[in-house]
Short mmCIF file of C-alpha atoms in Angstrom, two decimals:
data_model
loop_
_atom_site.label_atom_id
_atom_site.label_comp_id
_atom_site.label_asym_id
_atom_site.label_seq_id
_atom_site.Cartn_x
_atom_site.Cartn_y
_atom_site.Cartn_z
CA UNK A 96 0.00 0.00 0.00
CA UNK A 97 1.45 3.61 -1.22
CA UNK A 98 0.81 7.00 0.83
CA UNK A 99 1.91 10.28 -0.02
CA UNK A 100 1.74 13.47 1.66
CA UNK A 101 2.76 16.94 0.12
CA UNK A 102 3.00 19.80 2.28
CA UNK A 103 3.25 24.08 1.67
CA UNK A 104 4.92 25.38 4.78
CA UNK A 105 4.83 29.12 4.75
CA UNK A 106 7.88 30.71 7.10
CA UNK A 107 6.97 32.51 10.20
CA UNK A 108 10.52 33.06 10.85
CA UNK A 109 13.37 32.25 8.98
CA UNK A 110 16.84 32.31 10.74
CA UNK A 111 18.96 32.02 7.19
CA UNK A 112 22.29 30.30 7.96
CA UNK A 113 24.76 30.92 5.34
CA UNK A 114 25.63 27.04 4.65
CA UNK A 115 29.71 25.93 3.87
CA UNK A 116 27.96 23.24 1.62
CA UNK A 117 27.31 24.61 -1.39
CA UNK A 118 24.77 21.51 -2.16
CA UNK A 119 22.82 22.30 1.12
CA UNK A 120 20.25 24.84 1.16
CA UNK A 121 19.51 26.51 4.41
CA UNK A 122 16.20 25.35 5.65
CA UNK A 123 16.55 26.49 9.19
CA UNK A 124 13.64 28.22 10.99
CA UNK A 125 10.54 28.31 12.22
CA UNK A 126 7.58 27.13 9.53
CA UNK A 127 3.89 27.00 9.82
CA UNK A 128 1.90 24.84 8.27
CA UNK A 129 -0.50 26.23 5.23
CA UNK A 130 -3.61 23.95 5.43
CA UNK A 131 -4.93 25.50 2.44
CA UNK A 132 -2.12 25.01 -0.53
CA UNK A 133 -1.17 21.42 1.13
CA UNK A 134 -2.44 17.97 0.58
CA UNK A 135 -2.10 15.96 3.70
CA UNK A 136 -2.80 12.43 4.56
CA UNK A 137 -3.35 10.64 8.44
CA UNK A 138 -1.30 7.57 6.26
CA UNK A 139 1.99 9.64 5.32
CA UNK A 140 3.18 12.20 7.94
CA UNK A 141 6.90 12.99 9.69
CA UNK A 142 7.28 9.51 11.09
CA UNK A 143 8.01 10.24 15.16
CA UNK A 144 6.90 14.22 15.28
CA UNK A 145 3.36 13.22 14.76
CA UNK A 146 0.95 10.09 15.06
CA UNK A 147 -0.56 11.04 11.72
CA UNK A 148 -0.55 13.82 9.54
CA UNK A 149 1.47 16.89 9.07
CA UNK A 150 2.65 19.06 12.69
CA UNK A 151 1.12 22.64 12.42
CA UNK A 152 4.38 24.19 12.93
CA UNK A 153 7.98 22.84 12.87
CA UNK A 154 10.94 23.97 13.74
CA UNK A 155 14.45 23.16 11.68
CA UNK A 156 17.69 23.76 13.09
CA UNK A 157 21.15 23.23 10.42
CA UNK A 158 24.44 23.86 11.11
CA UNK A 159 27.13 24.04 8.67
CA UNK A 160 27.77 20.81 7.67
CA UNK A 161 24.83 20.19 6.17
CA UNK A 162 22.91 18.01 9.10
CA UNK A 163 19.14 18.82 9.64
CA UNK A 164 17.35 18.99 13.44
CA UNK A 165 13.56 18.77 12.80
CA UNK A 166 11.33 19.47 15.83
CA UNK A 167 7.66 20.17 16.03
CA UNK A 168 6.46 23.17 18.20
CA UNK A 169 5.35 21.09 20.75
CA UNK A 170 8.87 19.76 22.43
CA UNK A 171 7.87 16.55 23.89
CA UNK A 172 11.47 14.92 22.97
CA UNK A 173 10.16 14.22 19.78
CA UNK A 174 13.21 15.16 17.10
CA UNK A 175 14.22 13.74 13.77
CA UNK A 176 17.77 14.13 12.98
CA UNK A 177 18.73 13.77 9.05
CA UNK A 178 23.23 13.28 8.91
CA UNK A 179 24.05 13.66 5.13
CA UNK A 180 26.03 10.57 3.78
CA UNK A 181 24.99 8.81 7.05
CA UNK A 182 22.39 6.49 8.04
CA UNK A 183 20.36 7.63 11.57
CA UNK A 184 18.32 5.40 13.74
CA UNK A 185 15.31 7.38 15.74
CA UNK A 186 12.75 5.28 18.53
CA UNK A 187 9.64 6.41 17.95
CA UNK A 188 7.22 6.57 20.72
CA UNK A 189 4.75 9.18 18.49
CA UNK A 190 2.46 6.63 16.71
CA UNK A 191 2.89 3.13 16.70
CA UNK A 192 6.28 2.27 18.96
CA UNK A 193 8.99 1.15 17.14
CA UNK A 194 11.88 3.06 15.27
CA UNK A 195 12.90 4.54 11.94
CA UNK A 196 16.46 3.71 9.97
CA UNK A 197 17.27 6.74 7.60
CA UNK A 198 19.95 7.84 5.17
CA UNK A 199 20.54 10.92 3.88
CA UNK A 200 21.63 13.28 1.37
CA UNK A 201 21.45 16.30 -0.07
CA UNK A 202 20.36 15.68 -4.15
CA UNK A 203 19.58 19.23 -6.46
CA UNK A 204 18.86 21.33 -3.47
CA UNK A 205 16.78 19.18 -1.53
CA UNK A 206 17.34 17.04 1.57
CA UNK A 207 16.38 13.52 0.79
CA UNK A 208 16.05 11.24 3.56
CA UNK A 209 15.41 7.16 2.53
CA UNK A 210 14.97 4.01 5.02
CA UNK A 211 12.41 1.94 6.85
CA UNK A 212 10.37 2.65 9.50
CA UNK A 213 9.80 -0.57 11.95
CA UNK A 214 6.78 -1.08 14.41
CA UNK A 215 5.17 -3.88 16.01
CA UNK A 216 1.51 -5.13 14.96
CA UNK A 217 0.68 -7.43 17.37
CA UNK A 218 3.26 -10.09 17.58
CA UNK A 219 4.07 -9.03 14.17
CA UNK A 220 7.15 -6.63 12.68
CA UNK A 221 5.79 -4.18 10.20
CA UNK A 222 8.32 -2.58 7.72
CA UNK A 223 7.02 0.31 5.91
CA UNK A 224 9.63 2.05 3.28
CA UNK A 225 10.04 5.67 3.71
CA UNK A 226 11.27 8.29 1.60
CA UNK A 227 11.11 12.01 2.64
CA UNK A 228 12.05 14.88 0.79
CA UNK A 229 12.49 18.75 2.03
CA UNK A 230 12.91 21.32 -0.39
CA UNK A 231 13.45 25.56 0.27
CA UNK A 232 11.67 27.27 -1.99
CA UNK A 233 13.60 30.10 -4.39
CA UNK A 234 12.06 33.30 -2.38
CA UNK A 235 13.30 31.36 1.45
CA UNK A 236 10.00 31.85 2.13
CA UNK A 237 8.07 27.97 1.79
CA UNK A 238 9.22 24.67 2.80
CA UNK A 239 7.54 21.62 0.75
CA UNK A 240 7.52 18.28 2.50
CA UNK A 241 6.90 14.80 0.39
CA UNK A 242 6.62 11.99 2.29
CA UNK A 243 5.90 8.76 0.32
CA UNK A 244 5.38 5.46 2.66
CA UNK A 245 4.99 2.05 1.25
CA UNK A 246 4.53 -1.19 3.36
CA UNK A 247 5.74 -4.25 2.40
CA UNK A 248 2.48 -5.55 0.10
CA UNK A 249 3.51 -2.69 -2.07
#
């Protein structure tokens, strides 16, 4: 089974970080979700920020090397943490318990972030493929968010 989920985050505030990688965008600051230009799914959200769906307002800290800090508004310990060229393992306790496996890398501007998310189901393992990509718009201004989530009977 496939879900996608495309968000439009509009900037409330955005701290621009002049980035040593040329490849890496600055998408560090504060950014509020825009309900109405976004198509959002409960199937296909920011595995461990949210149980479903998209946050209303996240918060993205970068420093120079290229690494990514993603945090929602509400700071309940929930963080995702996207390492270019390296692969990351989060626990989620946001949604189903389990944990998510990522690799990342920055690919024509955007941050691209592909691995598997694990939880139980029962006395079951479920493996769902996850591929996220964050993109800066030209103007600073929007964030888009694709999240595409595919479990294992495709």
């Amino acid at each position: 089974m496939r879900f996608a989920a495309r968000w439009c985050i509009r900037a409330l505030l955005a701290a621009h970080m002049t980035s040593v990688l040329a490849q890496a965008p600055s998408l560090a600051g504060t950014w509020k979700l825009d309900a109405g230009r976004s198509r959002v799914t409960a199937s296909a959200g920011l595995t461990g920020l949210i149980g479903s769906g998209a946050p209303e307002m996240l918060h993205i800290t970068q420093p120079s090397n290229g690494t990514a800090i993603v945090e929602r508004q509400i700071n309940e310990s929930h963080a995702r943490v996207y390492v270019p060229r390296a692969k990351t393992s989060t626990p989620l306790t946001v949604g189903p318990a389990g944990s998510i496996t990522m690799t990342s890398r920055w690919d024509a501007g955007a941050l691209v972030g592909e691995g598997t998310r694990e939880s139980a189901s029962g006395p079951a393992r479920v493996s769902t493929a996850v591929r996220e990509v964050l993109t800066a718009g030209r103007d600073g201004q929007t964030l888009t968010i694709q999240v595409t989530a595919t479990t294992g009977d495709g």
